[in-house]
C-alpha cells in the first residue's frame, strides 16, 4: 500500500500508513535508536504537550540531537541536585536526632530514594521511551492533554511560592539545621540557604513525581482514546458489513496498540511502582505528622502541599491508567456483539478463527513490577487503607 508521507529525522525514516494511522520506524544511521529534535518539532501528526516534551529533554529521559548542547548538559545537573538532596536530607536527619522525627524523616527519605530510582530507571530506558514517543505522535491526542501544560506551569508556580513562603516563615533554628549545626550570621545567607534546600526538597517530592505521572498519564490517555475510537468504528458497522476484511483491519489496529502498550509497560513497570509507593508513603507520613506532633507554620505548609499533591497524584494516576482495561473490555464486547449477530443471522461460522484472536486474549492491565495492578477499583483500596491508617494512629494517640 502507498505511504501517505515520509518524515526524516537524522537518518531515520518514519512511515505513516494511511489505513492504520500507526508508524513504524526503520533504523539506518543511529545504532542506539531514534533521536528526537530538542525543539519539539513535529515528527508525526500529533505532538505530545510541549512542556511535557521539554521536561523529558531536560531530565534526559529521551534521546536528543546535538544541535543544542545546553539541553544535553542539563540532565547531569538535575540528577546531581537530586542525589545531593537525598544525601543532604540524610545528614540532617542524623545530625538533628529526635526519636519521633527520626521515624518521619526516615519515611520521607525512603520516598526520596524511590524517586531517585524512578529517575535513573527512566534515564536507562531513554531509547525505548524515545521510540514510544515517536509512535504516540501518530495517535490522536485526548482533549485532556491540553490541561497538562497548564498543570505543569501551576505546579512550578506553587513550588516557587511555597519555597518563598517557607523561607519567610522559618526561624533561625531551621537555618542552623540546614547548615549542619553551624549558625549563620548573615541574614541573607540564611534566607538563600533555606530557600535553596526547601526548593530542592519540594522538587524531589512531590513535584518531580507529578511530572513523571503526567508523562505516564499522557501515554495512557492516548492509548485509551485510540481503543475508544476503534470501539466506536466497530459499533457503526452493521453485522452484515462487519466481514473478514473489516475484522482483520481491526485486528491489525489492535496489534499496533498492543505493541505500544507492551513498550509502555516495559518502560514504566519499575518507575510506576516506585511512584505509587513513594506517593503512598508521603500520604501516610504527612497524616502521621498531623496527628502525632505539633507543627510550625512552615512545616504545616510544606506537609499540607506534599500530602495533598501526593494523594491527588496517586488517585489521578490510578484513575487514568485504570481507564485502559475498561476501554479494552468495551472493545471486546462490541467486537463480540457484531460477530455473534453476524454468525447467528447470516451463518458465517467459519469466521470464528478471527474473533478468537481478540476475544481469547487476556485483558491488558498496566502494572508495577507485576505487584500492583492499576485498575480504578484500586482507588477504593488506597482510600480504605488511608482511612484505616488514620483510625489506627488516632487510637494509638488516645491510648497514650
mmCIF file of C-alpha atoms in Angstrom:
data_model
loop_
_atom_site.group_PDB
_atom_site.id
_atom_site.type_symbol
_atom_site.label_atom_id
_atom_site.label_comp_id
_atom_site.label_asym_id
_atom_site.label_seq_id
_atom_site.Cartn_x
_atom_site.Cartn_y
_atom_site.Cartn_z
ATOM 1 C CA UNK A 1 0.000 0.000 0.000
ATOM 2 C CA UNK A 2 1.318 3.518 -0.702
ATOM 3 C CA UNK A 3 2.626 5.549 2.224
ATOM 4 C CA UNK A 4 0.990 8.867 2.978
ATOM 5 C CA UNK A 5 4.270 10.621 3.660
ATOM 6 C CA UNK A 6 7.746 10.030 4.978
ATOM 7 C CA UNK A 7 9.254 12.070 7.798
ATOM 8 C CA UNK A 8 13.021 12.103 8.013
ATOM 9 C CA UNK A 9 14.758 12.701 11.307
ATOM 10 C CA UNK A 10 18.530 12.368 11.422
ATOM 11 C CA UNK A 11 18.712 9.333 9.194
ATOM 12 C CA UNK A 12 15.525 7.680 10.455
ATOM 13 C CA UNK A 13 12.584 7.232 8.134
ATOM 14 C CA UNK A 14 9.200 7.130 9.816
ATOM 15 C CA UNK A 15 6.356 5.809 7.704
ATOM 16 C CA UNK A 16 2.718 6.551 8.275
ATOM 17 C CA UNK A 17 0.335 4.037 6.801
ATOM 18 C CA UNK A 18 -2.870 5.612 5.587
ATOM 19 C CA UNK A 19 -5.047 2.714 6.711
ATOM 20 C CA UNK A 20 -3.691 2.051 10.177
ATOM 21 C CA UNK A 21 -2.503 5.522 11.264
ATOM 22 C CA UNK A 22 0.375 3.935 13.157
ATOM 23 C CA UNK A 23 4.025 4.471 12.467
ATOM 24 C CA UNK A 24 6.826 2.025 12.134
ATOM 25 C CA UNK A 25 10.461 3.030 12.282
ATOM 26 C CA UNK A 26 13.345 1.724 10.234
ATOM 27 C CA UNK A 27 16.740 2.466 11.667
ATOM 28 C CA UNK A 28 19.598 3.376 9.333
ATOM 29 C CA UNK A 29 22.348 5.514 10.863
ATOM 30 C CA UNK A 30 21.622 5.546 14.590
ATOM 31 C CA UNK A 31 22.628 2.288 16.283
ATOM 32 C CA UNK A 32 21.220 3.452 19.612
ATOM 33 C CA UNK A 33 17.737 4.222 18.345
ATOM 34 C CA UNK A 34 15.739 7.229 17.119
ATOM 35 C CA UNK A 35 16.709 10.736 18.106
ATOM 36 C CA UNK A 36 14.197 13.499 18.758
ATOM 37 C CA UNK A 37 14.884 17.121 17.985
ATOM 38 C CA UNK A 38 15.190 19.285 21.085
ATOM 39 C CA UNK A 39 12.999 21.974 19.635
ATOM 40 C CA UNK A 40 9.996 19.670 19.890
ATOM 41 C CA UNK A 41 9.299 19.997 16.195
ATOM 42 C CA UNK A 42 6.501 17.894 14.766
ATOM 43 C CA UNK A 43 7.627 14.399 13.841
ATOM 44 C CA UNK A 44 4.215 12.865 13.463
ATOM 45 C CA UNK A 45 0.806 14.390 13.097
ATOM 46 C CA UNK A 46 0.034 14.851 16.793
ATOM 47 C CA UNK A 47 2.681 16.204 19.129
ATOM 48 C CA UNK A 48 2.716 15.457 22.819
ATOM 49 C CA UNK A 49 2.221 18.502 25.109
ATOM 50 C CA UNK A 50 5.161 20.856 24.679
ATOM 51 C CA UNK A 51 6.005 21.274 28.377
ATOM 52 C CA UNK A 52 5.981 17.505 28.894
ATOM 53 C CA UNK A 53 8.400 17.125 25.996
ATOM 54 C CA UNK A 54 10.598 19.887 27.452
ATOM 55 C CA UNK A 55 10.639 18.106 30.794
ATOM 56 C CA UNK A 56 11.648 14.825 29.139
ATOM 57 C CA UNK A 57 14.530 16.546 27.332
ATOM 58 C CA UNK A 58 15.609 18.496 30.415
ATOM 59 C CA UNK A 59 15.624 15.358 32.589
ATOM 60 C CA UNK A 60 17.499 13.324 29.964
ATOM 61 C CA UNK A 61 14.672 10.804 29.580
ATOM 62 C CA UNK A 62 14.716 10.923 25.762
ATOM 63 C CA UNK A 63 17.492 10.882 23.198
ATOM 64 C CA UNK A 64 18.034 14.317 21.709
ATOM 65 C CA UNK A 65 20.103 15.724 18.876
ATOM 66 C CA UNK A 66 23.386 17.555 19.305
ATOM 67 C CA UNK A 67 22.170 20.803 17.782
ATOM 68 C CA UNK A 68 21.643 22.431 21.177
ATOM 69 C CA UNK A 69 24.145 21.205 23.705
ATOM 70 C CA UNK A 70 22.724 23.278 26.535
ATOM 71 C CA UNK A 71 19.773 20.930 26.951
ATOM 72 C CA UNK A 72 22.061 17.909 26.880
ATOM 73 C CA UNK A 73 24.114 19.352 29.757
ATOM 74 C CA UNK A 74 21.093 19.976 31.990
ATOM 75 C CA UNK A 75 20.217 16.405 32.901
ATOM 76 C CA UNK A 76 23.512 15.621 34.734
ATOM 77 C CA UNK A 77 22.987 18.777 36.811
ATOM 78 C CA UNK A 78 19.414 17.766 37.624
ATOM 79 C CA UNK A 79 20.435 14.263 38.669
ATOM 80 C CA UNK A 80 23.299 15.664 40.739
ATOM 81 C CA UNK A 81 20.918 18.014 42.575
ATOM 82 C CA UNK A 82 18.509 15.161 43.293
ATOM 83 C CA UNK A 83 21.315 12.986 44.627
ATOM 84 C CA UNK A 84 22.606 15.901 46.691
ATOM 85 C CA UNK A 85 19.121 16.478 48.156
ATOM 86 C CA UNK A 86 18.872 12.858 49.319
ATOM 87 C CA UNK A 87 22.361 12.828 50.891
ATOM 88 C CA UNK A 88 21.770 16.236 52.461
ATOM 89 C CA UNK A 89 18.442 15.141 53.965
ATOM 90 C CA UNK A 90 20.076 12.000 55.326
ATOM 91 C CA UNK A 91 22.854 14.008 57.007
ATOM 92 C CA UNK A 92 20.388 16.481 58.534
ATOM 93 C CA UNK A 93 18.319 13.583 59.888
ATOM 94 C CA UNK A 94 21.357 12.033 61.568
ATOM 95 C CA UNK A 95 22.765 15.287 62.982
ATOM 96 C CA UNK A 96 19.449 16.615 64.349
ATOM 97 C CA UNK A 97 18.489 13.386 66.064
ATOM 98 C CA UNK A 98 14.957 13.281 67.524
ATOM 99 C CA UNK A 99 13.266 9.947 68.373
ATOM 100 C CA UNK A 100 9.876 10.700 66.824
ATOM 101 C CA UNK A 101 11.043 12.847 63.921
ATOM 102 C CA UNK A 102 13.553 10.135 63.062
ATOM 103 C CA UNK A 103 10.640 7.889 62.055
ATOM 104 C CA UNK A 104 9.059 10.638 59.974
ATOM 105 C CA UNK A 105 12.327 11.652 58.331
ATOM 106 C CA UNK A 106 13.191 8.021 57.597
ATOM 107 C CA UNK A 107 9.886 7.558 55.802
ATOM 108 C CA UNK A 108 10.407 10.709 53.715
ATOM 109 C CA UNK A 109 13.970 9.609 52.994
ATOM 110 C CA UNK A 110 12.657 6.298 51.692
ATOM 111 C CA UNK A 111 10.216 8.155 49.436
ATOM 112 C CA UNK A 112 13.057 10.333 48.115
ATOM 113 C CA UNK A 113 15.192 7.258 47.369
ATOM 114 C CA UNK A 114 12.286 5.749 45.426
ATOM 115 C CA UNK A 115 12.066 8.935 43.356
ATOM 116 C CA UNK A 116 15.775 8.659 42.609
ATOM 117 C CA UNK A 117 15.146 5.111 41.393
ATOM 118 C CA UNK A 118 12.416 6.478 39.102
ATOM 119 C CA UNK A 119 14.813 8.973 37.518
ATOM 120 C CA UNK A 120 17.663 6.529 36.993
ATOM 121 C CA UNK A 121 15.313 3.862 35.664
ATOM 122 C CA UNK A 122 13.775 6.240 33.109
ATOM 123 C CA UNK A 123 17.214 7.509 32.162
ATOM 124 C CA UNK A 124 18.276 3.957 31.342
ATOM 125 C CA UNK A 125 15.098 3.445 29.279
ATOM 126 C CA UNK A 126 15.530 6.670 27.269
ATOM 127 C CA UNK A 127 15.990 4.824 23.949
ATOM 128 C CA UNK A 128 12.734 2.876 24.335
ATOM 129 C CA UNK A 129 10.922 5.971 25.602
ATOM 130 C CA UNK A 130 12.078 7.873 22.513
ATOM 131 C CA UNK A 131 10.648 5.147 20.270
ATOM 132 C CA UNK A 132 7.421 5.193 22.264
ATOM 133 C CA UNK A 133 7.032 8.947 21.844
ATOM 134 C CA UNK A 134 7.589 8.618 18.112
ATOM 135 C CA UNK A 135 4.752 6.093 17.945
ATOM 136 C CA UNK A 136 2.472 8.183 20.173
ATOM 137 C CA UNK A 137 2.768 11.165 17.846
ATOM 138 C CA UNK A 138 0.651 9.292 15.322
ATOM 139 C CA UNK A 139 -2.162 8.655 17.800
ATOM 140 C CA UNK A 140 -4.863 11.265 18.162
ATOM 141 C CA UNK A 141 -4.405 13.135 21.452
ATOM 142 C CA UNK A 142 -7.030 13.343 24.142
ATOM 143 C CA UNK A 143 -8.555 16.797 24.829
ATOM 144 C CA UNK A 144 -7.478 16.364 28.456
ATOM 145 C CA UNK A 145 -3.832 16.638 27.427
ATOM 146 C CA UNK A 146 -4.266 20.382 26.943
ATOM 147 C CA UNK A 147 -4.679 20.672 30.698
ATOM 148 C CA UNK A 148 -1.265 19.091 31.331
ATOM 149 C CA UNK A 149 0.742 22.047 30.021
ATOM 150 C CA UNK A 150 -1.229 24.382 32.264
ATOM 151 C CA UNK A 151 -0.919 21.975 35.175
ATOM 152 C CA UNK A 152 2.890 21.846 34.833
ATOM 153 C CA UNK A 153 3.032 25.654 34.956
ATOM 154 C CA UNK A 154 0.774 25.719 38.025
ATOM 155 C CA UNK A 155 2.924 23.117 39.783
ATOM 156 C CA UNK A 156 6.068 25.135 39.101
ATOM 157 C CA UNK A 157 4.487 28.336 40.441
ATOM 158 C CA UNK A 158 3.262 26.502 43.546
ATOM 159 C CA UNK A 159 6.746 25.145 44.148
ATOM 160 C CA UNK A 160 8.355 28.586 43.898
ATOM 161 C CA UNK A 161 5.659 30.268 46.020
ATOM 162 C CA UNK A 162 5.842 27.569 48.686
ATOM 163 C CA UNK A 163 9.637 27.779 48.764
ATOM 164 C CA UNK A 164 9.430 31.535 49.311
ATOM 165 C CA UNK A 165 6.710 31.176 51.979
ATOM 166 C CA UNK A 166 8.684 28.534 53.882
ATOM 167 C CA UNK A 167 11.784 30.719 53.712
ATOM 168 C CA UNK A 168 9.982 33.731 55.158
ATOM 169 C CA UNK A 169 8.202 31.851 57.968
ATOM 170 C CA UNK A 170 11.118 29.600 59.004
ATOM 171 C CA UNK A 171 13.016 30.500 62.185
ATOM 172 C CA UNK A 172 16.776 30.653 62.753
ATOM 173 C CA UNK A 173 16.928 27.094 64.097
ATOM 174 C CA UNK A 174 15.989 25.789 60.662
ATOM 175 C CA UNK A 175 18.937 27.532 59.023
ATOM 176 C CA UNK A 176 21.170 26.006 61.710
ATOM 177 C CA UNK A 177 19.834 22.533 60.923
ATOM 178 C CA UNK A 178 20.292 23.145 57.200
ATOM 179 C CA UNK A 179 23.900 24.246 57.866
ATOM 180 C CA UNK A 180 24.641 21.012 59.807
ATOM 181 C CA UNK A 181 24.624 22.706 63.209
ATOM 182 C CA UNK A 182 26.561 25.831 62.255
ATOM 183 C CA UNK A 183 24.988 29.210 62.990
ATOM 184 C CA UNK A 184 24.982 31.589 60.056
ATOM 185 C CA UNK A 185 25.460 35.250 60.912
ATOM 186 C CA UNK A 186 24.324 36.795 57.630
ATOM 187 C CA UNK A 187 20.555 37.138 57.327
ATOM 188 C CA UNK A 188 20.597 36.915 53.522
ATOM 189 C CA UNK A 189 22.792 33.851 53.544
ATOM 190 C CA UNK A 190 20.303 32.155 55.882
ATOM 191 C CA UNK A 191 17.413 33.032 53.574
ATOM 192 C CA UNK A 192 19.247 31.795 50.476
ATOM 193 C CA UNK A 193 20.196 28.532 52.176
ATOM 194 C CA UNK A 194 16.654 27.871 53.403
ATOM 195 C CA UNK A 195 15.116 28.664 50.008
ATOM 196 C CA UNK A 196 17.629 26.505 48.130
ATOM 197 C CA UNK A 197 17.129 23.443 50.310
ATOM 198 C CA UNK A 198 13.369 23.850 50.582
ATOM 199 C CA UNK A 199 13.170 24.205 46.800
ATOM 200 C CA UNK A 200 15.208 21.017 46.336
ATOM 201 C CA UNK A 201 13.064 19.074 48.809
ATOM 202 C CA UNK A 202 9.886 20.235 47.093
ATOM 203 C CA UNK A 203 11.379 19.389 43.694
ATOM 204 C CA UNK A 204 12.160 15.793 44.594
ATOM 205 C CA UNK A 205 8.894 15.346 46.468
ATOM 206 C CA UNK A 206 6.166 15.864 45.375
ATOM 207 C CA UNK A 207 6.650 17.854 42.138
ATOM 208 C CA UNK A 208 9.054 15.600 40.229
ATOM 209 C CA UNK A 209 6.820 12.515 40.762
ATOM 210 C CA UNK A 210 3.884 14.576 39.461
ATOM 211 C CA UNK A 211 5.775 15.367 36.250
ATOM 212 C CA UNK A 212 6.580 11.690 35.736
ATOM 213 C CA UNK A 213 2.937 10.852 36.447
ATOM 214 C CA UNK A 214 1.826 13.358 33.780
ATOM 215 C CA UNK A 215 4.055 11.646 31.216
ATOM 216 C CA UNK A 216 2.558 8.286 32.187
ATOM 217 C CA UNK A 217 -0.987 9.669 32.055
ATOM 218 C CA UNK A 218 -0.369 11.153 28.590
ATOM 219 C CA UNK A 219 0.562 7.707 27.285
ATOM 220 C CA UNK A 220 -2.461 6.101 28.952
ATOM 221 C CA UNK A 221 -4.859 8.750 27.627
ATOM 222 C CA UNK A 222 -3.683 8.391 24.031
ATOM 223 C CA UNK A 223 -3.923 4.616 24.102
ATOM 224 C CA UNK A 224 -7.362 4.741 25.738
ATOM 225 C CA UNK A 225 -8.633 7.209 23.142
ATOM 226 C CA UNK A 226 -7.294 5.043 20.321
ATOM 227 C CA UNK A 227 -9.086 1.973 21.692
ATOM 228 C CA UNK A 228 -12.255 4.003 22.226
ATOM 229 C CA UNK A 229 -12.185 5.161 18.602
ATOM 230 C CA UNK A 230 -11.815 1.551 17.435
ATOM 231 C CA UNK A 231 -14.823 0.569 19.524
ATOM 232 C CA UNK A 232 -16.849 3.407 18.043
ATOM 233 C CA UNK A 233 -15.928 2.399 14.474
ATOM 234 C CA UNK A 234 -16.973 -1.200 15.136
ATOM 235 C CA UNK A 235 -20.310 -0.031 16.523
ATOM 236 C CA UNK A 236 -21.034 1.815 13.265
ATOM 237 C CA UNK A 237 -20.855 -1.400 11.222
ATOM 238 C CA UNK A 238 -23.944 -3.495 10.698
ATOM 239 C CA UNK A 239 -23.491 -7.257 11.340
ATOM 240 C CA UNK A 240 -23.647 -7.897 7.600
ATOM 241 C CA UNK A 241 -20.984 -5.278 6.819
ATOM 242 C CA UNK A 242 -18.599 -6.441 9.517
ATOM 243 C CA UNK A 243 -16.934 -9.046 7.295
ATOM 244 C CA UNK A 244 -13.479 -10.695 7.398
ATOM 245 C CA UNK A 245 -11.683 -7.717 5.819
ATOM 246 C CA UNK A 246 -13.090 -5.308 8.424
ATOM 247 C CA UNK A 247 -12.317 -7.737 11.227
ATOM 248 C CA UNK A 248 -8.725 -8.147 10.020
ATOM 249 C CA UNK A 249 -8.350 -4.374 9.845
ATOM 250 C CA UNK A 250 -9.475 -4.084 13.460
ATOM 251 C CA UNK A 251 -7.095 -6.875 14.489
ATOM 252 C CA UNK A 252 -4.233 -5.030 12.820
ATOM 253 C CA UNK A 253 -5.165 -1.879 14.711
ATOM 254 C CA UNK A 254 -5.259 -3.959 17.884
ATOM 255 C CA UNK A 255 -1.826 -5.459 17.150
ATOM 256 C CA UNK A 256 -0.365 -1.970 16.757
ATOM 257 C CA UNK A 257 -1.785 -0.679 20.023
ATOM 258 C CA UNK A 258 -0.683 -3.890 21.776
ATOM 259 C CA UNK A 259 2.859 -3.145 20.629
ATOM 260 C CA UNK A 260 2.699 0.364 22.109
ATOM 261 C CA UNK A 261 1.230 -0.924 25.368
ATOM 262 C CA UNK A 262 3.963 -3.541 25.638
ATOM 263 C CA UNK A 263 6.688 -0.908 25.229
ATOM 264 C CA UNK A 264 4.997 1.394 27.751
ATOM 265 C CA UNK A 265 4.657 -1.408 30.290
ATOM 266 C CA UNK A 266 8.295 -2.355 29.826
ATOM 267 C CA UNK A 267 9.436 1.237 30.394
ATOM 268 C CA UNK A 268 7.162 2.213 33.279
ATOM 269 C CA UNK A 269 6.919 -1.041 35.222
ATOM 270 C CA UNK A 270 9.589 -0.084 37.771
ATOM 271 C CA UNK A 271 9.069 3.733 37.695
ATOM 272 C CA UNK A 272 5.304 3.463 38.161
ATOM 273 C CA UNK A 273 5.709 1.013 41.050
ATOM 274 C CA UNK A 274 8.159 3.359 42.788
ATOM 275 C CA UNK A 275 5.850 6.295 42.004
ATOM 276 C CA UNK A 276 2.846 4.656 43.663
ATOM 277 C CA UNK A 277 4.907 3.560 46.649
ATOM 278 C CA UNK A 278 6.529 6.986 47.119
ATOM 279 C CA UNK A 279 3.171 8.802 46.943
ATOM 280 C CA UNK A 280 1.633 6.354 49.402
ATOM 281 C CA UNK A 281 4.499 6.822 51.870
ATOM 282 C CA UNK A 282 4.212 10.613 51.544
ATOM 283 C CA UNK A 283 0.467 10.490 52.259
ATOM 284 C CA UNK A 284 0.838 8.264 55.317
ATOM 285 C CA UNK A 285 3.798 10.186 56.711
ATOM 286 C CA UNK A 286 2.078 13.536 56.271
ATOM 287 C CA UNK A 287 -1.012 12.238 58.016
ATOM 288 C CA UNK A 288 1.087 10.853 60.855
ATOM 289 C CA UNK A 289 2.786 14.227 61.341
ATOM 290 C CA UNK A 290 -0.583 15.981 61.605
ATOM 291 C CA UNK A 291 -1.961 13.531 64.140
ATOM 292 C CA UNK A 292 1.050 12.910 66.366
ATOM 293 C CA UNK A 293 3.066 16.118 66.634
ATOM 294 C CA UNK A 294 2.541 19.909 66.667
ATOM 295 C CA UNK A 295 3.872 21.589 63.542
ATOM 296 C CA UNK A 296 5.339 25.010 62.942
ATOM 297 C CA UNK A 297 3.920 27.277 60.258
ATOM 298 C CA UNK A 298 6.473 26.457 57.583
ATOM 299 C CA UNK A 299 6.170 22.720 58.365
ATOM 300 C CA UNK A 300 2.379 22.926 58.183
ATOM 301 C CA UNK A 301 2.538 24.499 54.718
ATOM 302 C CA UNK A 302 5.123 22.059 53.423
ATOM 303 C CA UNK A 303 3.430 18.928 54.737
ATOM 304 C CA UNK A 304 -0.009 20.115 53.586
ATOM 305 C CA UNK A 305 1.071 20.704 49.984
ATOM 306 C CA UNK A 306 3.125 17.492 49.908
ATOM 307 C CA UNK A 307 0.274 15.380 51.263
ATOM 308 C CA UNK A 308 -2.433 16.859 49.028
ATOM 309 C CA UNK A 309 -0.380 16.703 45.829
ATOM 310 C CA UNK A 310 0.858 13.171 46.582
ATOM 311 C CA UNK A 311 -2.703 11.968 47.188
ATOM 312 C CA UNK A 312 -4.037 13.611 44.016
ATOM 313 C CA UNK A 313 -1.120 12.209 42.028
ATOM 314 C CA UNK A 314 -1.783 8.707 43.362
ATOM 315 C CA UNK A 315 -5.534 8.797 42.721
ATOM 316 C CA UNK A 316 -5.219 10.540 39.346
ATOM 317 C CA UNK A 317 -2.665 8.074 38.016
ATOM 318 C CA UNK A 318 -4.762 5.091 39.086
ATOM 319 C CA UNK A 319 -7.865 6.644 37.505
ATOM 320 C CA UNK A 320 -6.226 7.373 34.138
ATOM 321 C CA UNK A 321 -4.278 4.108 33.917
ATOM 322 C CA UNK A 322 -7.372 2.192 35.045
ATOM 323 C CA UNK A 323 -9.378 3.534 32.105
ATOM 324 C CA UNK A 324 -7.449 1.374 29.640
ATOM 325 C CA UNK A 325 -8.793 -2.019 30.858
ATOM 326 C CA UNK A 326 -12.305 -0.549 30.704
ATOM 327 C CA UNK A 327 -11.834 0.561 27.088
ATOM 328 C CA UNK A 328 -10.279 -2.766 26.075
ATOM 329 C CA UNK A 329 -13.172 -4.636 27.658
ATOM 330 C CA UNK A 330 -15.644 -2.429 25.757
ATOM 331 C CA UNK A 331 -13.743 -3.180 22.546
ATOM 332 C CA UNK A 332 -14.033 -6.914 23.159
ATOM 333 C CA UNK A 333 -17.711 -6.652 23.967
ATOM 334 C CA UNK A 334 -18.543 -4.609 20.871
ATOM 335 C CA UNK A 335 -16.445 -6.862 18.619
ATOM 336 C CA UNK A 336 -18.097 -9.977 20.024
ATOM 337 C CA UNK A 337 -21.579 -8.485 19.629
ATOM 338 C CA UNK A 338 -21.087 -7.764 15.925
ATOM 339 C CA UNK A 339 -19.501 -11.149 15.206
ATOM 340 C CA UNK A 340 -22.152 -13.012 17.208
ATOM 341 C CA UNK A 341 -25.040 -11.301 15.388
ATOM 342 C CA UNK A 342 -23.319 -11.916 12.059
ATOM 343 C CA UNK A 343 -22.903 -15.591 12.960
ATOM 344 C CA UNK A 344 -26.452 -16.316 14.124
ATOM 345 C CA UNK A 345 -28.248 -14.276 11.447
ATOM 346 C CA UNK A 346 -26.055 -14.910 8.418
ATOM 347 C CA UNK A 347 -24.399 -18.207 9.340
ATOM 348 C CA UNK A 348 -20.761 -17.213 8.881
ATOM 349 C CA UNK A 349 -19.431 -19.867 11.249
ATOM 350 C CA UNK A 350 -16.051 -20.124 9.511
ATOM 351 C CA UNK A 351 -15.008 -16.704 10.816
ATOM 352 C CA UNK A 352 -14.561 -17.924 14.384
ATOM 353 C CA UNK A 353 -10.786 -18.094 13.956
ATOM 354 C CA UNK A 354 -10.715 -14.309 13.519
ATOM 355 C CA UNK A 355 -12.693 -13.219 16.553
ATOM 356 C CA UNK A 356 -10.898 -15.689 18.785
ATOM 357 C CA UNK A 357 -7.729 -13.641 18.254
ATOM 358 C CA UNK A 358 -9.213 -10.719 20.148
ATOM 359 C CA UNK A 359 -11.701 -12.413 22.466
ATOM 360 C CA UNK A 360 -9.479 -15.138 23.894
ATOM 361 C CA UNK A 361 -6.517 -12.880 24.581
ATOM 362 C CA UNK A 362 -6.125 -11.911 28.282
ATOM 363 C CA UNK A 363 -7.087 -8.364 29.218
ATOM 364 C CA UNK A 364 -4.151 -5.966 29.364
ATOM 365 C CA UNK A 365 -3.671 -4.058 32.615
ATOM 366 C CA UNK A 366 -0.804 -1.707 33.397
ATOM 367 C CA UNK A 367 1.131 -2.898 36.431
ATOM 368 C CA UNK A 368 4.100 -2.043 38.575
ATOM 369 C CA UNK A 369 6.598 -4.915 38.650
ATOM 370 C CA UNK A 370 3.614 -7.318 38.383
ATOM 371 C CA UNK A 371 2.844 -6.465 42.025
ATOM 372 C CA UNK A 372 0.445 -3.534 41.741
ATOM 373 C CA UNK A 373 -2.206 -3.614 39.009
ATOM 374 C CA UNK A 374 -3.654 -0.263 38.033
ATOM 375 C CA UNK A 375 -7.415 -0.516 37.985
ATOM 376 C CA UNK A 376 -9.955 2.025 39.084
ATOM 377 C CA UNK A 377 -11.057 -0.303 41.842
ATOM 378 C CA UNK A 378 -7.581 0.165 43.340
ATOM 379 C CA UNK A 379 -8.567 3.730 44.270
ATOM 380 C CA UNK A 380 -11.056 2.411 46.812
ATOM 381 C CA UNK A 381 -8.377 0.124 48.228
ATOM 382 C CA UNK A 382 -5.938 3.051 48.573
ATOM 383 C CA UNK A 383 -8.514 5.324 50.230
ATOM 384 C CA UNK A 384 -9.671 2.485 52.512
ATOM 385 C CA UNK A 385 -6.102 1.807 53.607
ATOM 386 C CA UNK A 386 -5.578 5.506 54.323
ATOM 387 C CA UNK A 387 -8.744 5.658 56.454
ATOM 388 C CA UNK A 388 -7.678 2.508 58.344
ATOM 389 C CA UNK A 389 -4.254 4.015 58.974
ATOM 390 C CA UNK A 390 -5.871 7.210 60.295
ATOM 391 C CA UNK A 391 -8.075 5.282 62.742
ATOM 392 C CA UNK A 392 -5.112 3.245 63.998
ATOM 393 C CA UNK A 393 -2.984 6.352 64.584
ATOM 394 C CA UNK A 394 -5.811 8.094 66.451
ATOM 395 C CA UNK A 395 -6.348 5.021 68.664
ATOM 396 C CA UNK A 396 -2.642 4.841 69.447
ATOM 397 C CA UNK A 397 -2.584 8.536 70.298
ATOM 398 C CA UNK A 398 -5.622 8.227 72.625
ATOM 399 C CA UNK A 399 -4.147 5.188 74.390
ATOM 400 C CA UNK A 400 -1.056 7.192 75.316
#
